[in-house]
PDB file of C-alpha atoms in Angstrom:
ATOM      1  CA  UNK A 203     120.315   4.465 239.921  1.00 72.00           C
ATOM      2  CA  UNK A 204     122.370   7.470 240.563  1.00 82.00           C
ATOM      3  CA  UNK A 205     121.408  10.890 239.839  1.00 88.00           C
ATOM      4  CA  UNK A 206     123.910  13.543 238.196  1.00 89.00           C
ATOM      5  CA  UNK A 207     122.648  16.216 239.347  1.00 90.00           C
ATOM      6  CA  UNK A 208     122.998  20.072 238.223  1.00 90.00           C
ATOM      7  CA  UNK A 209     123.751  19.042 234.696  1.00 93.00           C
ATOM      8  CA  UNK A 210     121.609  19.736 231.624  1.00 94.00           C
ATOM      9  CA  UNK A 211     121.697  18.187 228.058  1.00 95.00           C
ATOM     10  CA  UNK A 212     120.654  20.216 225.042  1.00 94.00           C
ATOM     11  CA  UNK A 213     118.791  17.992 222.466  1.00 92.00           C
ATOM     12  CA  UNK A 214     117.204  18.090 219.173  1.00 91.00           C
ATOM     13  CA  UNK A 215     113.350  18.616 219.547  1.00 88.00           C
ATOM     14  CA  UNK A 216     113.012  18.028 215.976  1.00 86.00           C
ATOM     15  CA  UNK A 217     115.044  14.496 216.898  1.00 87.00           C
ATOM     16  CA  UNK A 218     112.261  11.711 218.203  1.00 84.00           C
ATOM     17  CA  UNK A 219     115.471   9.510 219.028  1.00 85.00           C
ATOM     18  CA  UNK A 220     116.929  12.462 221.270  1.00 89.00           C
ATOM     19  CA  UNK A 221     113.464  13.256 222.650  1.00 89.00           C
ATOM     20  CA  UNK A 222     113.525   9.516 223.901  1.00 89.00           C
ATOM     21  CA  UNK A 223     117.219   8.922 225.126  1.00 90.00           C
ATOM     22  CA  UNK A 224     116.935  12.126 226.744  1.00 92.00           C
ATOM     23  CA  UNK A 225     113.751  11.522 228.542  1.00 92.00           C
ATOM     24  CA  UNK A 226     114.399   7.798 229.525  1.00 92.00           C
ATOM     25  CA  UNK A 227     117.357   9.541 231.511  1.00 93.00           C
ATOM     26  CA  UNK A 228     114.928  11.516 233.907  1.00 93.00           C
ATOM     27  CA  UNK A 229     112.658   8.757 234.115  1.00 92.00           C
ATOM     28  CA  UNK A 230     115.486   6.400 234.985  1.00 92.00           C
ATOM     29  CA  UNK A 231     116.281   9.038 236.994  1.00 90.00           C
ATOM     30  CA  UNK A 232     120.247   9.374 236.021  1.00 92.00           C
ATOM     31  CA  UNK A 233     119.676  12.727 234.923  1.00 92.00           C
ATOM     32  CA  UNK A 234     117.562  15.472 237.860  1.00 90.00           C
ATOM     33  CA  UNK A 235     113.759  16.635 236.359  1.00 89.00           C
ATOM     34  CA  UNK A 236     116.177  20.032 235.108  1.00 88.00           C
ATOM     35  CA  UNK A 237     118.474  17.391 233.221  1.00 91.00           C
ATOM     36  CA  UNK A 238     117.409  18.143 229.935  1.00 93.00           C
ATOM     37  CA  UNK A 239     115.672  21.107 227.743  1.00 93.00           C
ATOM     38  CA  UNK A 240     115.750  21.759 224.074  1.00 92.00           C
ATOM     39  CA  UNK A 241     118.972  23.590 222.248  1.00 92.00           C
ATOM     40  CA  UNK A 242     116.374  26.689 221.121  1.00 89.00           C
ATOM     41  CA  UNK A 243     115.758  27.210 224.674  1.00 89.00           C
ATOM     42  CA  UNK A 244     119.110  27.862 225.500  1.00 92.00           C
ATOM     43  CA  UNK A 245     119.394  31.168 227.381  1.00 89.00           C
ATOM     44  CA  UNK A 246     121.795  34.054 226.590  1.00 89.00           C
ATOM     45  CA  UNK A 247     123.913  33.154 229.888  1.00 91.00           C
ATOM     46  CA  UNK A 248     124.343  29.670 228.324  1.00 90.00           C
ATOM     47  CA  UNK A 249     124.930  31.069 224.529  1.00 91.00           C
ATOM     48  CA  UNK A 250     128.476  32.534 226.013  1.00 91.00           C
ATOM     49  CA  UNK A 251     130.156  29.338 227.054  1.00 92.00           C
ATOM     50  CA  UNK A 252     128.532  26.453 224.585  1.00 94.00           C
ATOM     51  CA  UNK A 253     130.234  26.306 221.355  1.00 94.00           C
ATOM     52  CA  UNK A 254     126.365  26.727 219.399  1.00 92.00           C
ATOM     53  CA  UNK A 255     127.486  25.065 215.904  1.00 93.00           C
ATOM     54  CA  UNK A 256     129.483  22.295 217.872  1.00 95.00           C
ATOM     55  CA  UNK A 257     125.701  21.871 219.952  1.00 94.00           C
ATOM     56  CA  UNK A 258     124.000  21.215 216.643  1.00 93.00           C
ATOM     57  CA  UNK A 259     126.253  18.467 215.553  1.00 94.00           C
ATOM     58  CA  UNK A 260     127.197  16.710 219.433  1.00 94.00           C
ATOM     59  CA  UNK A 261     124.182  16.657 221.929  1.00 94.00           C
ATOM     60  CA  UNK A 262     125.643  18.848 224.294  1.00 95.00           C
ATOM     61  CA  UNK A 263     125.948  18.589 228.590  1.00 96.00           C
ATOM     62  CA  UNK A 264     126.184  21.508 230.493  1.00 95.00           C
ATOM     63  CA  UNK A 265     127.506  21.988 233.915  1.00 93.00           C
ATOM     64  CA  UNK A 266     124.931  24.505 235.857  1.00 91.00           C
ATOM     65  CA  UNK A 267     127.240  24.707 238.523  1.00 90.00           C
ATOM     66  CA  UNK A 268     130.918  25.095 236.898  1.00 90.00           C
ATOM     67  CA  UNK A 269     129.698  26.498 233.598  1.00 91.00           C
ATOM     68  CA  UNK A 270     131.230  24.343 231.820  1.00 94.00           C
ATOM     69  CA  UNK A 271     130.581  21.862 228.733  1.00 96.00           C
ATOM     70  CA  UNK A 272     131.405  18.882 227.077  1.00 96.00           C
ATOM     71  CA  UNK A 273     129.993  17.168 223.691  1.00 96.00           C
ATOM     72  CA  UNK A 274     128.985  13.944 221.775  1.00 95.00           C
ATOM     73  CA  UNK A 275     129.679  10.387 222.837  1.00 95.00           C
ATOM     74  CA  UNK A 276     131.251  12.194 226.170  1.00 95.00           C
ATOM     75  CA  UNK A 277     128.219  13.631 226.939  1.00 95.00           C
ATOM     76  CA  UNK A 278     126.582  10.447 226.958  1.00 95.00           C
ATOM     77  CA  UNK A 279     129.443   8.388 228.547  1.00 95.00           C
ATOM     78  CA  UNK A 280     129.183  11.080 231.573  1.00 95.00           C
ATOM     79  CA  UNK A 281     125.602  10.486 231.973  1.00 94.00           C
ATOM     80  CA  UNK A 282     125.533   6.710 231.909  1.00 94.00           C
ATOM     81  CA  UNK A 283     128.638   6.668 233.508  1.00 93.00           C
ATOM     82  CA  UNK A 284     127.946   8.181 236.834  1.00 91.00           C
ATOM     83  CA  UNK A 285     125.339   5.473 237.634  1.00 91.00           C
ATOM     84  CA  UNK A 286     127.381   2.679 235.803  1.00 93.00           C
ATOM     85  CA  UNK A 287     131.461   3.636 236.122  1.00 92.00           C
ATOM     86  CA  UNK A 288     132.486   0.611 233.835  1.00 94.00           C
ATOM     87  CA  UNK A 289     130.623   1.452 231.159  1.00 93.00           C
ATOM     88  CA  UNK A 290     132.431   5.234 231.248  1.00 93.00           C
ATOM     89  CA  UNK A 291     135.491   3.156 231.685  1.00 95.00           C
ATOM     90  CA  UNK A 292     135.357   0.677 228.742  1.00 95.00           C
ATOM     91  CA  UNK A 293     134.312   3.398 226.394  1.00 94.00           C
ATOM     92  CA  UNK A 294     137.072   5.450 227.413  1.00 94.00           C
ATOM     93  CA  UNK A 295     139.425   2.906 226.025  1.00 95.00           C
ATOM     94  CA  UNK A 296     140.737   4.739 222.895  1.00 93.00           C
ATOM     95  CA  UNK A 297     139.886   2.105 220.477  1.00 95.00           C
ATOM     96  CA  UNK A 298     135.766   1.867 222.247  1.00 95.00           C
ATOM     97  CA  UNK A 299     135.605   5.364 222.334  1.00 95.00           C
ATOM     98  CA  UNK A 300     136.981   6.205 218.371  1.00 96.00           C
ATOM     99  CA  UNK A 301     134.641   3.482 217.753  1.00 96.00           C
ATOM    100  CA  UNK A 302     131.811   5.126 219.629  1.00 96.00           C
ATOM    101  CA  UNK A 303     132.628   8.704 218.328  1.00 96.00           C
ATOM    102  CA  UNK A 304     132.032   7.818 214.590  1.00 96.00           C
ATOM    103  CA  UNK A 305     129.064   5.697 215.383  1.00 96.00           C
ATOM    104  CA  UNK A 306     127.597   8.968 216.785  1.00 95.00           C
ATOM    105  CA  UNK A 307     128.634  10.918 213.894  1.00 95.00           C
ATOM    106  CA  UNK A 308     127.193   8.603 211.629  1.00 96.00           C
ATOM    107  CA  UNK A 309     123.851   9.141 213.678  1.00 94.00           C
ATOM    108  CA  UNK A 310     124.640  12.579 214.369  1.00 94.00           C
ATOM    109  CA  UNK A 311     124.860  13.759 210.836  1.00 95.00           C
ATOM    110  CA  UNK A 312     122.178  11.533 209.535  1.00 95.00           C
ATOM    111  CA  UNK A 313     119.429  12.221 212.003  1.00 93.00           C
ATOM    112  CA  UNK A 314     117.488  14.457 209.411  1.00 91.00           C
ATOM    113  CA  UNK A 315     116.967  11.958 206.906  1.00 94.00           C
ATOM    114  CA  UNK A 316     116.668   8.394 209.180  1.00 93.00           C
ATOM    115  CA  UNK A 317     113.950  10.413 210.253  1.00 89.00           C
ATOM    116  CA  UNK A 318     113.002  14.044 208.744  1.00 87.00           C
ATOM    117  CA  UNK A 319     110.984  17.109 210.018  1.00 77.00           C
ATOM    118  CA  UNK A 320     109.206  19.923 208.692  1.00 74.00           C
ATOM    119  CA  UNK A 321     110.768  22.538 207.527  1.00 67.00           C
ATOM    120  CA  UNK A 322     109.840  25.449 210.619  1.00 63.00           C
ATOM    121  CA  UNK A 323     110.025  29.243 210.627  1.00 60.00           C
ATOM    122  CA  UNK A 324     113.425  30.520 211.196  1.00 63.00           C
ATOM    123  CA  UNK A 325     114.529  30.929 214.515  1.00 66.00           C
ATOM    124  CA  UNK A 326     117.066  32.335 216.729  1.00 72.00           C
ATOM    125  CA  UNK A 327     118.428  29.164 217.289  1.00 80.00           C
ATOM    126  CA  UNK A 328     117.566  26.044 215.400  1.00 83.00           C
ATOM    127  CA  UNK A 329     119.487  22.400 216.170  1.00 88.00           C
ATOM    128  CA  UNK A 330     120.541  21.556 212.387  1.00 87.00           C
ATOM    129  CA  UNK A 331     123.649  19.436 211.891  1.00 91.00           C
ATOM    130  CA  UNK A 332     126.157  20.673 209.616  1.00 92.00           C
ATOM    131  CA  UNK A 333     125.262  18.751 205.831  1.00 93.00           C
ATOM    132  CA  UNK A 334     128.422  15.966 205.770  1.00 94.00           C
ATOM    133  CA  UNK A 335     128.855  14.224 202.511  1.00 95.00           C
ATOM    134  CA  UNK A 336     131.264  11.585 204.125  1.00 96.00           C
ATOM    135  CA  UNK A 337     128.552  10.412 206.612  1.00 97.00           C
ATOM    136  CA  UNK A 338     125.973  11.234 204.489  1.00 97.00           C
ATOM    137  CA  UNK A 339     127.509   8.860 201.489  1.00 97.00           C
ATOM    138  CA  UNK A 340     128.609   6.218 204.235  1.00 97.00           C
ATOM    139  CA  UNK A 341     124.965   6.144 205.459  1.00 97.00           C
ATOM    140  CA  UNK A 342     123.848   5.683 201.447  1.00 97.00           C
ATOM    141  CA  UNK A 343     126.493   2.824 201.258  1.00 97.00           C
ATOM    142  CA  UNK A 344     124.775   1.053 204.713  1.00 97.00           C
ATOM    143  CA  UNK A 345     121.197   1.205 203.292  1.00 97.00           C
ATOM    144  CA  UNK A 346     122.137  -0.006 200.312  1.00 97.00           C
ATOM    145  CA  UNK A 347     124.411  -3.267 201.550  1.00 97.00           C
ATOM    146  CA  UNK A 348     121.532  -4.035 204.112  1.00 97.00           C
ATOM    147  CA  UNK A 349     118.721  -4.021 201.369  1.00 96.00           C
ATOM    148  CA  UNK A 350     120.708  -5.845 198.918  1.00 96.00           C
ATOM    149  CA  UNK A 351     121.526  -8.777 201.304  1.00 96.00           C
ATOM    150  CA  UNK A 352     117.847  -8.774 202.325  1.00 96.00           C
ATOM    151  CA  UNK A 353     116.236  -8.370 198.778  1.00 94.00           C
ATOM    152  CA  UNK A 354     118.903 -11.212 197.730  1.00 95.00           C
ATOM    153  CA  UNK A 355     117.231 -13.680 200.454  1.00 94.00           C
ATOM    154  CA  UNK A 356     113.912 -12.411 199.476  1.00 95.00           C
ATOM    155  CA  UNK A 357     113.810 -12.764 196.169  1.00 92.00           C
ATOM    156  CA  UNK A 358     115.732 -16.322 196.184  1.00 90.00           C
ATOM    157  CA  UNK A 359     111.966 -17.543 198.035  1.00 91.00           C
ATOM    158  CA  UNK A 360     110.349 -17.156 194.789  1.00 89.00           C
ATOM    159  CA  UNK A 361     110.537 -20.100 192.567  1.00 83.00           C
ATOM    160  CA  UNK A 362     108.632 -18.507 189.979  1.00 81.00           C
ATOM    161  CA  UNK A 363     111.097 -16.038 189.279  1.00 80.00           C
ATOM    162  CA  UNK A 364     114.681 -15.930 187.505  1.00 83.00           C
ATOM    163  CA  UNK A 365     117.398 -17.281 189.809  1.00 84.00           C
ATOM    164  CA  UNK A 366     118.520 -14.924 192.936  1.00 81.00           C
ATOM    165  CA  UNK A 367     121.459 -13.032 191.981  1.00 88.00           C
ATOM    166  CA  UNK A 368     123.393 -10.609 194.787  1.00 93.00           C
ATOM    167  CA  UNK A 369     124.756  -8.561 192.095  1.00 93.00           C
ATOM    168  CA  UNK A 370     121.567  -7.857 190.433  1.00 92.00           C
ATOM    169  CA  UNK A 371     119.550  -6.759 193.565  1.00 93.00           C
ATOM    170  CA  UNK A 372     122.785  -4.319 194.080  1.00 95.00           C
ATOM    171  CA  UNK A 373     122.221  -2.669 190.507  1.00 95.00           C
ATOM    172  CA  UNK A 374     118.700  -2.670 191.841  1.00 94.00           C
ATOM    173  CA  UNK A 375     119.381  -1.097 194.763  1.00 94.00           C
ATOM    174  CA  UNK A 376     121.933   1.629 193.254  1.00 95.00           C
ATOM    175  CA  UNK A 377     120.010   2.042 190.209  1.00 96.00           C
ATOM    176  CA  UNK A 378     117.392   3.945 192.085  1.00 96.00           C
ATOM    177  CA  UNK A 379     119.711   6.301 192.887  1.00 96.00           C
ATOM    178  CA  UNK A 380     120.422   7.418 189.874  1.00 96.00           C
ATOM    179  CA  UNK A 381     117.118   6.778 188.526  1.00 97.00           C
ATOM    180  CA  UNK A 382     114.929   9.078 190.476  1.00 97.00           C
ATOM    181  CA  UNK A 383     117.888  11.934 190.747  1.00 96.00           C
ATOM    182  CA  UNK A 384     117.815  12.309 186.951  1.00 96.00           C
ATOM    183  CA  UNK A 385     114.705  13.988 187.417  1.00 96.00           C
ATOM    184  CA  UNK A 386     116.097  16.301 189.727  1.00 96.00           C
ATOM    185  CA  UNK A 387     119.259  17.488 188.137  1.00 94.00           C
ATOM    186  CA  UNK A 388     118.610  21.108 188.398  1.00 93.00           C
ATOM    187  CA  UNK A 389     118.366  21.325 191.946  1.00 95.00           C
ATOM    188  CA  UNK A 390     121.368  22.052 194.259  1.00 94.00           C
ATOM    189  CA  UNK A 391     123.816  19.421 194.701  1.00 95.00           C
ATOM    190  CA  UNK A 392     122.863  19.090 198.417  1.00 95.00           C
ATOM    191  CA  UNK A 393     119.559  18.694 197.881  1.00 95.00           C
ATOM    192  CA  UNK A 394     120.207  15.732 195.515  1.00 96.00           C
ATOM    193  CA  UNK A 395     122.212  14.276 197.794  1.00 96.00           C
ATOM    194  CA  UNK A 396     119.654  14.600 200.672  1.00 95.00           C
ATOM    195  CA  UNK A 397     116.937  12.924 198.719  1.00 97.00           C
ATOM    196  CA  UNK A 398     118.790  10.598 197.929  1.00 97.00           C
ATOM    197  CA  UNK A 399     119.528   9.784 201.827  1.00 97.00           C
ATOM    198  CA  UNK A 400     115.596  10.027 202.520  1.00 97.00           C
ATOM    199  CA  UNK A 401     115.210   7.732 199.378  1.00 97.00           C
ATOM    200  CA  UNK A 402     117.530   4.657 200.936  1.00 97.00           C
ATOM    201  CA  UNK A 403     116.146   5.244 203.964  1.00 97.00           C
ATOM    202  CA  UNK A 404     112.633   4.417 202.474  1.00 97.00           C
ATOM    203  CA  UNK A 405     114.551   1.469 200.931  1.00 97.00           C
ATOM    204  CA  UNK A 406     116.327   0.268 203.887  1.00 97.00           C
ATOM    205  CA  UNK A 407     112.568   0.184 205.932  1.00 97.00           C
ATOM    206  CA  UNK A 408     111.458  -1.645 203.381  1.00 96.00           C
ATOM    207  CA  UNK A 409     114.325  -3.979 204.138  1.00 96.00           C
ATOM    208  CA  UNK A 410     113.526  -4.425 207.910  1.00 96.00           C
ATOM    209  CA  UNK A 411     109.841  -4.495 206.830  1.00 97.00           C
ATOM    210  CA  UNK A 412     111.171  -7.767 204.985  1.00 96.00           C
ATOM    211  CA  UNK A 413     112.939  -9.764 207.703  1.00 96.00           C
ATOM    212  CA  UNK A 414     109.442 -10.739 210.018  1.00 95.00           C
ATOM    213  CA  UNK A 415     108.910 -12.432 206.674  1.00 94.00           C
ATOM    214  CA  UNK A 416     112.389 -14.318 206.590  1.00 95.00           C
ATOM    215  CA  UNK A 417     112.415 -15.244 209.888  1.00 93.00           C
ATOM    216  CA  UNK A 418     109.130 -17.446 209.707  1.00 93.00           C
ATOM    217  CA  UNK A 419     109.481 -18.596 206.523  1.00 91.00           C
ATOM    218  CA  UNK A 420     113.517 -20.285 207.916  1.00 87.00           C
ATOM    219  CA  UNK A 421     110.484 -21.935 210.630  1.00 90.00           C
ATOM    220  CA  UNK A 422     107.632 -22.676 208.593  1.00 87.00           C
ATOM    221  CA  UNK A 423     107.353 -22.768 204.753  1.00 88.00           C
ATOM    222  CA  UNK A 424     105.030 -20.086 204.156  1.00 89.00           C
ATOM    223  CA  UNK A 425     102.788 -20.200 201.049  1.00 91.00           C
ATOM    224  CA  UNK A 426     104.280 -18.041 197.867  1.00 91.00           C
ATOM    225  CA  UNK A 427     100.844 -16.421 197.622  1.00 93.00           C
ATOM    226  CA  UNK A 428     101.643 -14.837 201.358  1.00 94.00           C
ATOM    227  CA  UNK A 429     104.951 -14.262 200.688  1.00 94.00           C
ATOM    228  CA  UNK A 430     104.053 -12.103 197.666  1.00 93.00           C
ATOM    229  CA  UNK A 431     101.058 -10.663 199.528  1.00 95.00           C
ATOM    230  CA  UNK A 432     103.804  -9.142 202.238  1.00 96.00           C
ATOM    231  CA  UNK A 433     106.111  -8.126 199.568  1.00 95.00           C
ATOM    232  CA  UNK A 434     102.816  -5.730 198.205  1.00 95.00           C
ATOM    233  CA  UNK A 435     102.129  -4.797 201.712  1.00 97.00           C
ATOM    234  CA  UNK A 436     105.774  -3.404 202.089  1.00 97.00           C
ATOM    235  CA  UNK A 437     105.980  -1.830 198.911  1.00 96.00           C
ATOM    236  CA  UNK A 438     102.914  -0.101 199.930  1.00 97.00           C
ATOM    237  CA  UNK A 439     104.122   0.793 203.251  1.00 97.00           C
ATOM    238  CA  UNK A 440     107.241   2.174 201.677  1.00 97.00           C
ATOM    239  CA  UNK A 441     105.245   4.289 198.385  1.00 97.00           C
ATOM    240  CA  UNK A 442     103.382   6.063 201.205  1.00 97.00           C
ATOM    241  CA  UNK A 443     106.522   6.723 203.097  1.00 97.00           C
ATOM    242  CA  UNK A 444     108.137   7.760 199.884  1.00 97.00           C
ATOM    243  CA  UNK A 445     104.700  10.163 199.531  1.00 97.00           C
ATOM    244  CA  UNK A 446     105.511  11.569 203.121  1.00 96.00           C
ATOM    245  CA  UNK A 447     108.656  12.990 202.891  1.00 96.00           C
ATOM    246  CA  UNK A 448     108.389  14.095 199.511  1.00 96.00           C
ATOM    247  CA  UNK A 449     106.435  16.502 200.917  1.00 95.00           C
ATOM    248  CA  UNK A 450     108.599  17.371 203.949  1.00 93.00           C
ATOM    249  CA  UNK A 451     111.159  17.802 201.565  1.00 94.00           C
ATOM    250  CA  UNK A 452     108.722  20.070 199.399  1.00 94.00           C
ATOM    251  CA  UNK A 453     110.047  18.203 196.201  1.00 96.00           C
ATOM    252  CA  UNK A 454     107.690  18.070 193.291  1.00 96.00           C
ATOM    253  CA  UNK A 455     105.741  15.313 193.407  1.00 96.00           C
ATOM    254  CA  UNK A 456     105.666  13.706 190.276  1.00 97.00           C
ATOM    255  CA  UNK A 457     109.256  11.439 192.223  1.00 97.00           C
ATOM    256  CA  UNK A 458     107.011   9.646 193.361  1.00 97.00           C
ATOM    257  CA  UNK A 459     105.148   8.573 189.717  1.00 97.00           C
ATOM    258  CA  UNK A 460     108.696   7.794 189.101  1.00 97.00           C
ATOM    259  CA  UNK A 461     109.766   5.853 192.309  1.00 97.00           C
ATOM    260  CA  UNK A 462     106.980   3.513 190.786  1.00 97.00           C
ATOM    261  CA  UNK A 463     107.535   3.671 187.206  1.00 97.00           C
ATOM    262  CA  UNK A 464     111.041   2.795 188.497  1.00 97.00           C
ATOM    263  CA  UNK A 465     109.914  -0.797 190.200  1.00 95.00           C
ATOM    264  CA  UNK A 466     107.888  -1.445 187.311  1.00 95.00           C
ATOM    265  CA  UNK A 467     110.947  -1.305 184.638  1.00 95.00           C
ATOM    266  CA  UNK A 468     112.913  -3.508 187.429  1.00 93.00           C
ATOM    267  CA  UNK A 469     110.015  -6.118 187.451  1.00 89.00           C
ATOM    268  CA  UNK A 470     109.695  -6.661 183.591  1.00 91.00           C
ATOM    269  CA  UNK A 471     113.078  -6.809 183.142  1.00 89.00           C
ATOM    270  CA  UNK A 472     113.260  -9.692 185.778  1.00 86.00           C
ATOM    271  CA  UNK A 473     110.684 -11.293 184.183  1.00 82.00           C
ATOM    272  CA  UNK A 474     112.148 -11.316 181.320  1.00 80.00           C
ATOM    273  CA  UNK A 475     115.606 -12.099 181.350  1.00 70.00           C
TER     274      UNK A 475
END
């Protein structure tokens, strides 16, 4: 493995996905033991020449040497590209690397609610992407496809219960939403919007938490008993979740009474129409 030496990447502390990626570079050794420290540690020197909002939104790689910078998905592409050229080549082709760009966006802008952090004391300099409603809405839309195509296979396992029906998981799924944001109407349109990013991401876990379960039973026919037993163990997994970043968020508490009383309403009217 090569090493690129003098060059430094500012990540997200706050960011366990940049913590890793960043860290697996020095271990691999494609990055030198000074190849990465956190974007509040940057010093004045380095404050002149990186663009500090751009930073926040596109890990950023600085050049110690030339005092330079570049951003994003070329960041990354530099990296992994000096030990492995064609991978720097193929994602330079302009249809890879628009692909590429928007896939890191999506990320990007999304990081704080795939997986949130406490709210710190303010600081000097603090790595917060800008709040984008297209990602933001686009990353609402994924969750919610993903958990309705799971749910859908889920739900078509139990004999017991009404036929499976795609479109009702999706009113499920959606209905949520609007459920649990009634109850927070008076709070700043940003703040609904980011709860309800947190909220699908709680949903889309769920999802995943589902597919072990899918997997074996297209194997072996599990029981319905052990089936149902999972589906309790997810929902569990998922209230507690829920729980957790309610209180990251420092929303009131009584969402979560009504992220149950929610699933409740669902399951009578399923067993009853």
């Amino acid at each position: 493995m090569k090493t690129l030496e003098n060059q430094t990447l500012l990540y997200d502390i706050d960011c366990p996905l940049c913590q890793v990626y960043t860290s697996a570079f020095i271990k691999v050794e494609m990055l030198d033991q000074n190849g990465r420290k956190s974007y509040n540690q940057m010093s004045e020197e380095e404050q002149v020449f990186v663009d500090i909002k751009r930073a926040s939104n596109e890990i950023a790689l600085i050049d110690n040497k030339n005092k330079t910078v570049i951003y994003g998905i070329d960041s990354l592409l530099k990296v992994i590209g000096f030990s492995f050229p064609w991978i720097e080549k193929i994602g330079n082709i302009k249809p890879f690397k628009y692909l590429l760009k928007k896939l890191y966006s999506f990320i990007s802008y999304n990081r704080k609610v795939i997986i949130p952090s406490k709210k710190k004391e303010k600081q000097p300099l603090q790595c917060v992407p800008d709040f984008n409603y297209k990602y933001r809405f686009l990353f609402i839309g994924f969750a919610t496809l993903v958990t309705t195509i799971v749910l859908y296979n889920y739900s078509a396992l139990f004999t017991s219960l009404p036929k499976a029906n795609i479109f009702r998981e999706l009113l499920i799924a959606l209905g949520q939403l609007f459920f649990q944001s009634i109850f927070i109407l008076k709070l700043k349109k940003e703040t609904i919007v980011n709860y309800a990013g947190n909220l699908m991401t709680v949903t889309l876990m769920g999802s995943l938490l589902l597919l072990p379960a899918l997997l074996v039973q297209s194997i072996y026919n599990m029981p319905q008993t052990v089936l149902l037993i999972w589906f309790s163990l997810t929902a569990l997994i998922m209230f507690m979740e829920h729980f957790r970043r309610i209180k990251i968020l420092q929303l009131p508490t009584y969402l979560c009474v009504t992220w149950v009383i929610y699933r409740i309403i669902i399951l009578l009217l399923i067993l009853n129409f």
